Tab-separated table of C-alpha atoms in Angstrom:
chain	number	residue	atom	x	y	z
A	1	MET	CA	132.087	154.369	102.471
A	2	ALA	CA	135.355	153.328	100.870
A	3	LEU	CA	135.409	149.899	99.261
A	4	ARG	CA	138.279	148.842	101.494
A	5	THR	CA	136.288	149.687	104.595
A	6	LEU	CA	133.300	147.734	103.251
A	7	LEU	CA	135.484	144.708	102.637
A	8	SER	CA	136.970	144.810	106.082
A	9	CYS	CA	133.502	145.093	107.638
A	10	ARG	CA	132.539	141.950	105.745
A	11	THR	CA	135.731	140.161	106.760
A	12	LEU	CA	135.171	141.136	110.369
A	13	ALA	CA	131.583	139.953	110.175
A	14	ALA	CA	132.651	136.658	108.612
A	15	ALA	CA	135.253	136.183	111.298
A	16	VAL	CA	132.841	136.813	114.128
A	17	LYS	CA	129.635	135.174	112.958
A	18	PRO	CA	130.223	131.632	111.611
A	19	GLU	CA	129.775	129.761	114.897
A	20	LEU	CA	126.391	131.440	115.350
A	21	GLY	CA	125.073	129.678	112.266
A	22	PHE	CA	124.726	132.579	109.895
A	23	SER	CA	126.868	134.843	107.783
A	24	VAL	CA	126.514	138.415	106.619
A	25	GLY	CA	127.186	139.235	102.994
A	26	LEU	CA	128.200	142.505	101.443
A	27	ARG	CA	124.540	143.424	100.890
A	28	SER	CA	123.954	142.612	104.601
A	29	LEU	CA	121.515	139.781	103.856
A	30	VAL	CA	121.810	137.319	106.691
A	31	THR	CA	121.828	133.708	105.466
A	32	PHE	CA	121.732	130.545	107.541
A	33	SER	CA	123.656	127.321	107.860
A	34	LEU	CA	122.958	123.959	109.443
A	35	PRO	CA	123.694	123.981	113.186
A	36	ASP	CA	125.660	121.008	114.501
A	37	LEU	CA	123.891	118.519	116.724
A	38	PRO	CA	125.167	118.612	120.312
A	39	TYR	CA	125.370	114.771	120.266
A	40	ASP	CA	126.103	111.902	117.855
A	41	TYR	CA	123.410	110.666	115.492
A	42	GLY	CA	123.185	107.351	117.370
A	43	ALA	CA	123.188	108.869	120.839
A	44	LEU	CA	119.394	108.939	121.193
A	45	GLU	CA	118.895	105.235	120.538
A	46	PRO	CA	116.770	103.243	121.111
A	47	ALA	CA	114.183	106.044	121.349
A	48	ILE	CA	115.147	107.526	117.977
A	49	SER	CA	117.379	105.627	115.566
A	50	GLY	CA	120.658	107.025	114.303
A	51	GLU	CA	119.427	106.550	110.733
A	52	ILE	CA	116.477	108.848	111.348
A	53	MET	CA	118.597	111.438	113.166
A	54	GLN	CA	121.085	111.587	110.317
A	55	LEU	CA	118.466	111.891	107.564
A	56	HIS	CA	116.403	114.297	109.603
A	57	HIS	CA	119.390	116.577	110.252
A	58	GLN	CA	121.438	116.284	107.047
A	59	LYS	CA	118.606	116.058	104.535
A	60	HIS	CA	115.399	117.535	105.895
A	61	HIS	CA	116.728	120.351	108.076
A	62	GLN	CA	119.405	121.165	105.502
A	63	ALA	CA	116.752	121.369	102.756
A	64	TYR	CA	114.715	123.840	104.807
A	65	ILE	CA	117.813	125.994	105.288
A	66	THR	CA	118.815	125.854	101.629
A	67	ASN	CA	115.331	126.811	100.478
A	68	TYR	CA	114.958	129.449	103.182
A	69	ASN	CA	118.177	131.152	102.068
A	70	LYS	CA	116.998	131.000	98.462
A	71	ALA	CA	113.638	132.520	99.368
A	72	LEU	CA	115.324	135.280	101.384
A	73	GLU	CA	117.536	136.183	98.436
A	74	GLN	CA	114.543	136.299	96.139
A	75	LEU	CA	112.671	138.378	98.707
A	76	GLU	CA	115.492	140.871	98.989
A	77	LEU	CA	115.587	141.235	95.232
A	78	ALA	CA	111.822	141.677	94.993
A	79	MET	CA	111.834	144.235	97.808
A	80	SER	CA	114.631	146.236	96.216
A	81	LYS	CA	112.636	146.359	92.978
A	82	GLY	CA	109.421	147.262	94.784
A	83	ASP	CA	107.844	144.132	93.280
A	84	ALA	CA	104.904	143.771	95.648
A	85	PRO	CA	103.267	140.728	94.027
A	86	SER	CA	106.526	138.780	94.249
A	87	VAL	CA	107.081	139.850	97.833
A	88	VAL	CA	103.646	138.520	98.754
A	89	LYS	CA	104.092	135.341	96.709
A	90	LEU	CA	107.307	134.511	98.536
A	91	GLN	CA	105.652	134.578	101.968
A	92	SER	CA	104.557	130.939	101.891
A	93	ALA	CA	108.051	129.716	100.946
A	94	ILE	CA	109.478	131.785	103.788
A	95	LYS	CA	106.919	130.437	106.242
A	96	PHE	CA	107.469	126.799	105.187
A	97	ASN	CA	111.218	126.811	105.025
A	98	GLY	CA	111.977	129.455	107.643
A	99	GLY	CA	109.542	127.723	109.971
A	100	GLY	CA	111.241	124.418	109.249
A	101	HIS	CA	114.593	125.907	110.188
A	102	VAL	CA	113.281	127.572	113.349
A	103	ASN	CA	111.402	124.484	114.523
A	104	HIS	CA	114.166	121.991	113.899
A	105	SER	CA	116.793	124.199	115.534
A	106	ILE	CA	114.669	124.083	118.697
A	107	PHE	CA	114.017	120.346	118.301
A	108	TRP	CA	117.701	119.341	118.362
A	109	LYS	CA	118.072	121.218	121.675
A	110	ASN	CA	114.919	119.583	123.017
A	111	LEU	CA	116.603	116.185	122.790
A	112	ALA	CA	119.535	114.808	124.765
A	113	PRO	CA	121.145	111.400	125.244
A	114	VAL	CA	120.126	109.662	128.459
A	115	ARG	CA	123.652	109.913	129.827
A	116	GLU	CA	123.479	113.687	129.430
A	117	GLY	CA	120.167	114.026	131.247
A	118	GLY	CA	117.736	113.122	128.501
A	119	GLY	CA	114.452	112.055	130.042
A	120	GLU	CA	115.268	113.415	133.496
A	121	PRO	CA	112.191	115.230	134.826
A	122	PRO	CA	112.404	119.013	135.138
A	123	LYS	CA	113.244	120.386	138.539
A	124	GLY	CA	112.890	123.948	139.724
A	125	SER	CA	110.215	126.329	138.600
A	126	LEU	CA	109.303	124.501	135.365
A	127	GLY	CA	108.740	121.233	137.223
A	128	TRP	CA	106.554	123.061	139.710
A	129	ALA	CA	104.606	124.865	136.957
A	130	ILE	CA	103.971	121.570	135.140
A	131	ASP	CA	102.682	119.897	138.307
A	132	THR	CA	100.470	122.875	139.079
A	133	HIS	CA	99.039	123.239	135.618
A	134	PHE	CA	98.812	119.631	134.417
A	135	GLY	CA	98.891	117.629	137.634
A	136	SER	CA	102.095	115.778	136.863
A	137	LEU	CA	104.755	115.311	134.197
A	138	GLU	CA	103.062	112.044	133.200
A	139	ALA	CA	99.782	113.874	132.656
A	140	LEU	CA	101.524	116.480	130.490
A	141	ALA	CA	103.257	113.779	128.457
A	142	GLN	CA	99.961	111.960	128.041
A	143	LYS	CA	98.235	115.130	126.827
A	144	MET	CA	100.979	115.993	124.359
A	145	SER	CA	101.193	112.436	123.080
A	146	THR	CA	97.429	112.298	122.553
A	147	GLU	CA	97.344	115.596	120.696
A	148	GLY	CA	100.411	114.676	118.674
A	149	ALA	CA	98.910	111.358	117.651
A	150	ALA	CA	95.626	112.981	116.647
A	151	LEU	CA	97.260	115.605	114.426
A	152	GLN	CA	96.177	115.027	110.813
A	153	GLY	CA	98.986	115.079	108.302
A	154	SER	CA	102.210	116.874	109.185
A	155	GLY	CA	102.938	119.202	112.092
A	156	TRP	CA	104.276	119.672	115.608
A	157	VAL	CA	103.026	119.351	119.155
A	158	TRP	CA	104.361	121.940	121.604
A	159	LEU	CA	104.726	122.742	125.257
A	160	GLY	CA	104.942	126.513	125.364
A	161	VAL	CA	104.753	129.326	127.851
A	162	ASP	CA	102.623	132.403	127.354
A	163	LYS	CA	105.069	135.085	128.377
A	164	GLU	CA	102.315	137.637	128.991
A	165	LEU	CA	99.986	135.458	131.030
A	166	LYS	CA	102.876	133.493	132.553
A	167	LYS	CA	101.181	130.152	131.990
A	168	LEU	CA	102.031	126.896	130.259
A	169	VAL	CA	100.149	125.786	127.165
A	170	VAL	CA	100.003	122.679	124.991
A	171	GLU	CA	99.443	123.470	121.324
A	172	THR	CA	99.758	121.899	117.904
A	173	THR	CA	100.793	123.570	114.674
A	174	VAL	CA	100.460	122.291	111.118
A	175	ASN	CA	103.267	121.756	108.637
A	176	GLN	CA	106.194	123.944	109.718
A	177	ASP	CA	104.216	126.739	111.338
A	178	PRO	CA	106.200	127.940	114.361
A	179	LEU	CA	104.420	128.072	117.738
A	180	VAL	CA	104.198	131.844	117.550
A	181	THR	CA	101.565	131.473	114.805
A	182	LYS	CA	99.206	130.196	117.498
A	183	GLY	CA	99.727	133.279	119.675
A	184	PRO	CA	102.237	136.115	119.503
A	185	SER	CA	103.201	135.762	123.171
A	186	LEU	CA	103.835	132.012	123.023
A	187	VAL	CA	107.410	130.849	123.571
A	188	PRO	CA	108.273	127.241	122.701
A	189	LEU	CA	109.774	125.104	125.487
A	190	VAL	CA	109.474	121.614	123.980
A	191	GLY	CA	108.478	120.807	120.407
A	192	ILE	CA	107.929	117.303	119.074
A	193	ASP	CA	108.076	116.769	115.320
A	194	VAL	CA	105.190	114.525	114.184
A	195	TRP	CA	105.922	114.695	110.460
A	196	GLU	CA	106.209	111.096	109.263
A	197	HIS	CA	109.875	111.593	108.402
A	198	ALA	CA	110.552	111.995	112.133
A	199	TYR	CA	109.612	108.411	112.954
A	200	TYR	CA	108.561	106.317	109.963
A	201	LEU	CA	111.758	104.357	109.360
A	202	GLN	CA	111.716	103.100	112.932
A	203	TYR	CA	108.105	103.110	114.069
A	204	LYS	CA	106.365	102.811	110.687
A	205	ASN	CA	102.796	104.068	111.014
A	206	VAL	CA	102.692	103.633	114.804
A	207	ARG	CA	103.062	107.277	115.738
A	208	PRO	CA	101.826	106.659	119.309
A	209	ASP	CA	104.849	104.406	120.025
A	210	TYR	CA	107.228	107.145	118.843
A	211	LEU	CA	105.436	109.624	121.087
A	212	LYS	CA	105.609	107.225	124.043
A	213	ASN	CA	109.353	106.677	123.664
A	214	ILE	CA	110.508	110.191	122.867
A	215	TRP	CA	109.952	111.287	126.475
A	216	LYS	CA	112.992	109.185	127.392
A	217	VAL	CA	115.256	111.622	125.548
A	218	ILE	CA	113.575	114.966	126.153
A	219	ASN	CA	116.069	117.526	127.438
A	220	TRP	CA	114.224	119.223	130.282
A	221	LYS	CA	117.325	121.218	131.269
A	222	TYR	CA	117.040	123.284	128.090
A	223	ALA	CA	113.284	123.709	128.507
A	224	SER	CA	113.831	124.902	132.085
A	225	GLU	CA	116.411	127.454	130.965
A	226	VAL	CA	113.995	128.929	128.429
A	227	PHE	CA	111.146	128.908	130.962
A	228	GLU	CA	113.192	130.615	133.672
A	229	LYS	CA	114.185	133.328	131.249
A	230	GLU	CA	110.535	134.110	130.426
A	231	CYS	CA	109.211	133.608	133.962
A	232	PRO	CA	112.017	134.584	136.336
B	1	MET	CA	81.409	107.156	99.370
B	2	ASP	CA	81.458	110.147	97.029
B	3	GLU	CA	78.408	111.562	98.751
B	4	LEU	CA	79.854	110.897	102.188
B	5	ILE	CA	82.994	112.806	101.285
B	6	LYS	CA	81.114	115.817	99.925
B	7	ALA	CA	78.782	115.856	102.913
B	8	THR	CA	81.472	115.553	105.578
B	9	TYR	CA	83.651	118.137	103.803
B	10	ASN	CA	80.930	120.499	104.902
B	11	ASN	CA	81.934	123.260	102.465
B	12	GLY	CA	85.454	123.706	103.771
B	13	ASN	CA	84.767	123.114	107.435
B	14	PRO	CA	85.297	119.358	107.532
B	15	LEU	CA	83.506	117.185	110.037
B	16	PRO	CA	85.571	114.658	112.010
B	17	GLU	CA	84.564	111.798	109.714
B	18	PHE	CA	85.910	113.546	106.623
B	19	ASN	CA	89.557	112.617	107.063
B	20	ASN	CA	88.951	108.906	107.347
B	21	ALA	CA	86.255	108.792	104.666
B	22	ALA	CA	88.315	110.777	102.187
B	23	GLN	CA	91.497	108.858	102.897
B	24	VAL	CA	89.691	105.546	102.280
B	25	TRP	CA	88.501	106.898	98.940
B	26	ASN	CA	91.893	108.382	98.082
B	27	HIS	CA	93.786	105.185	98.810
B	28	ASN	CA	91.311	102.933	96.961
B	29	PHE	CA	91.646	105.252	93.976
B	30	PHE	CA	95.431	105.217	94.293
B	31	TRP	CA	95.772	101.423	94.295
B	32	GLU	CA	93.650	101.306	91.153
B	33	SER	CA	95.674	104.092	89.530
B	34	MET	CA	98.700	101.801	89.376
B	35	GLU	CA	99.610	98.508	87.745
B	36	PRO	CA	102.766	96.356	87.867
B	37	ARG	CA	104.010	97.160	84.361
B	38	GLY	CA	102.528	100.621	84.117
B	39	GLY	CA	103.995	103.855	82.919
B	40	ASP	CA	104.622	104.424	79.238
B	41	MET	CA	102.025	106.725	77.650
B	42	PRO	CA	98.274	107.090	77.305
B	43	LYS	CA	96.837	106.513	73.863
B	44	LEU	CA	94.148	107.781	71.507
B	45	GLY	CA	91.524	110.092	72.976
B	46	LEU	CA	93.132	110.527	76.380
B	47	LEU	CA	96.482	111.394	74.823
B	48	ASP	CA	94.714	113.837	72.500
B	49	GLN	CA	93.014	115.516	75.432
B	50	ILE	CA	96.280	115.714	77.397
B	51	GLU	CA	98.062	117.245	74.429
B	52	LYS	CA	95.218	119.685	73.970
B	53	ASP	CA	95.165	120.795	77.619
B	54	PHE	CA	98.914	120.678	78.419
B	55	GLY	CA	100.563	121.212	75.059
B	56	SER	CA	102.360	117.895	75.187
B	57	PHE	CA	102.578	114.746	77.290
B	58	THR	CA	106.044	115.855	78.428
B	59	ASN	CA	104.619	119.142	79.632
B	60	PHE	CA	101.921	117.302	81.569
B	61	LYS	CA	104.584	115.151	83.259
B	62	GLU	CA	106.618	118.245	84.171
B	63	LYS	CA	103.576	119.887	85.728
B	64	PHE	CA	102.757	116.712	87.639
B	65	VAL	CA	106.279	116.360	89.020
B	66	ASP	CA	106.397	120.054	89.882
B	67	ALA	CA	103.128	119.815	91.788
B	68	ALA	CA	104.430	116.833	93.748
B	69	LEU	CA	107.672	118.574	94.653
B	70	THR	CA	106.087	121.869	95.643
B	71	LEU	CA	103.347	120.353	97.775
B	72	PHE	CA	104.327	121.241	101.311
B	73	GLY	CA	103.504	118.796	104.087
B	74	SER	CA	101.165	115.888	103.391
B	75	GLY	CA	98.813	115.600	100.451
B	76	TRP	CA	97.987	114.241	97.022
B	77	VAL	CA	98.643	115.168	93.397
B	78	TRP	CA	95.821	114.647	90.898
B	79	LEU	CA	95.110	114.662	87.214
B	80	VAL	CA	91.513	115.876	87.180
B	81	LEU	CA	88.893	116.707	84.615
B	82	LYS	CA	87.583	120.100	85.700
B	83	ARG	CA	83.855	120.165	85.223
B	84	GLN	CA	83.350	123.897	84.767
B	85	GLU	CA	86.441	124.573	82.704
B	86	ARG	CA	85.995	121.318	80.738
B	87	ARG	CA	89.693	120.589	80.675
B	88	LEU	CA	92.267	118.362	82.288
B	89	GLU	CA	94.428	119.935	84.976
B	90	VAL	CA	97.015	118.919	87.541
B	91	VAL	CA	95.963	119.873	91.049
B	92	LYS	CA	97.518	119.303	94.459
B	93	THR	CA	95.535	118.899	97.650
B	94	SER	CA	96.541	118.913	101.316
B	95	ASN	CA	96.122	116.042	103.741
B	96	ALA	CA	92.912	114.206	102.817
B	97	ILE	CA	91.297	116.687	100.468
B	98	ASN	CA	89.918	115.243	97.258
B	99	PRO	CA	88.803	117.104	94.092
B	100	LEU	CA	85.324	115.570	94.473
B	101	VAL	CA	84.648	118.297	97.011
B	102	TRP	CA	84.871	120.824	94.177
B	103	ASN	CA	82.742	118.614	91.985
B	104	ASP	CA	85.661	117.775	89.671
B	105	ILE	CA	86.410	114.302	88.310
B	106	PRO	CA	89.682	112.616	89.338
B	107	ILE	CA	91.493	110.646	86.641
B	108	ILE	CA	94.652	109.539	88.512
B	109	ASN	CA	96.217	110.416	91.843
B	110	LEU	CA	99.548	110.088	93.639
B	111	ASP	CA	100.002	109.904	97.402
B	112	VAL	CA	102.761	112.281	98.531
B	113	TRP	CA	102.320	111.816	102.265
B	114	GLU	CA	105.769	110.796	103.489
B	115	HIS	CA	104.491	107.349	104.474
B	116	ALA	CA	103.917	106.602	100.792
B	117	TYR	CA	107.603	106.703	99.905
B	118	TYR	CA	109.812	107.068	102.956
B	119	LEU	CA	110.780	103.415	103.467
B	120	ASP	CA	111.817	103.007	99.820
B	121	TYR	CA	113.055	106.461	98.911
B	122	LYS	CA	113.754	108.196	102.255
B	123	ASN	CA	113.495	111.940	101.599
B	124	ASP	CA	113.887	111.604	97.815
B	125	ARG	CA	110.329	112.450	96.768
B	126	ALA	CA	111.482	113.291	93.233
B	127	ALA	CA	112.712	109.738	92.567
B	128	TYR	CA	109.406	108.351	93.853
B	129	VAL	CA	107.290	110.579	91.583
B	130	LYS	CA	109.408	109.816	88.515
B	131	ASN	CA	109.190	106.095	89.210
B	132	PHE	CA	105.410	106.379	89.506
B	133	LEU	CA	105.112	108.126	86.142
B	134	ASP	CA	107.649	105.894	84.390
B	135	HIS	CA	106.684	102.486	85.745
B	136	LEU	CA	103.496	102.413	87.778
B	137	VAL	CA	100.737	104.688	86.559
B	138	SER	CA	97.966	102.807	84.794
B	139	TRP	CA	96.901	104.730	81.702
B	140	ASP	CA	94.371	101.959	80.940
B	141	VAL	CA	92.522	102.725	84.166
B	142	ALA	CA	92.867	106.446	83.492
B	143	THR	CA	91.320	105.944	80.057
B	144	ALA	CA	88.383	104.015	81.501
B	145	ARG	CA	87.820	106.787	84.044
B	146	MET	CA	88.045	109.396	81.287
B	147	ILE	CA	85.449	107.554	79.192
B	148	ARG	CA	83.083	107.576	82.161
B	149	ALA	CA	83.867	111.231	82.874
B	150	GLU	CA	82.930	112.199	79.305
B	151	ALA	CA	79.393	111.095	80.080
B	152	PHE	CA	79.213	113.988	82.534
B	153	VAL	CA	81.342	116.670	80.893
B	154	ASN	CA	80.859	117.798	77.316
B	155	LEU	CA	84.329	118.026	75.803
B	156	GLY	CA	83.038	119.117	72.427
B	157	GLU	CA	82.234	117.358	69.197
B	158	PRO	CA	84.408	114.426	68.214
B	159	LYS	CA	86.643	115.052	65.220
B	160	ILE	CA	85.027	113.515	62.188
B	161	PRO	CA	87.367	113.078	59.246
B	162	VAL	CA	86.251	114.845	56.076
B	163	ALA	CA	85.653	112.307	53.298
């Protein structure tokens, strides 16, 4: 392939891709960039403070992305050299940082300001599935809050749907493990970050209060969209 | 407490009581590992042992900081005396785990759960660790713990000057 054609492929790729949050380099390694929040940092107050949202987004999520990109570059190099030990050694960095990027990207969409529907209960098929499976939205929230509060150390509590069995599940994962590590057919609908950085500045050690208040800004519209796609 | 921790650790399959028991121990140990005008350097025998096992005090500090920054999630960083290997090492543990469960002897520890530094340092764990090493760590307490540890681990003959 002529160099000029290669360059124009790259230019075309760069022109098309940026808004999707990643870019394609000449070696076709896809790297990632921080997605914008669909709301202002302060828009979720008083449930989650603007200070936390800004740090969480600009520092923590950004750090996961930076380190994920670095690990991917190192992985590509190791793979091209056939360096098996290095490829294996990089897996934990990819899981931590890639997982961090995946999980937080979902998290920002799981939240919405009250004036944009945050906290409004799900209608349609997801609302019905929640009532059937858990009894009520309150019961689901109670279950997730209890499991989130009991999680030792850092992790996430999830509402997911098993796309094979077509049923809802509540699960927890440790550190930045994505929900799929608990079951290959699990699709995340709502994830709640229970790492201390997600609430400490505002709620200090009282994780249960954070978990009680976050339901006021959960974006059930997004969760419903994902659910309806998996269970039409 | 030590026995409770080893028992509830249950050989890697911790019982429900482990987390709370170990975290009580870990935090007690942590408070005692610090003092208001701490930092500086260890002296005499402890410094000798650190230089022997790490090459230099600077190298030990680098390893300690590196362990703190590469520990993912919640956990602790330790300077331990390894019983089998009969040497000092830096180890990192997740959540509540404590080197006692491997029968090693802790000398100092540092809490790197986010709650330990978030209010003062936000996400800047590196600044927190450096401040601990430069201003807080109590080498006096570490020395006392090392003296006690030497009753259990034979670190070799003391150097006796010739003539």
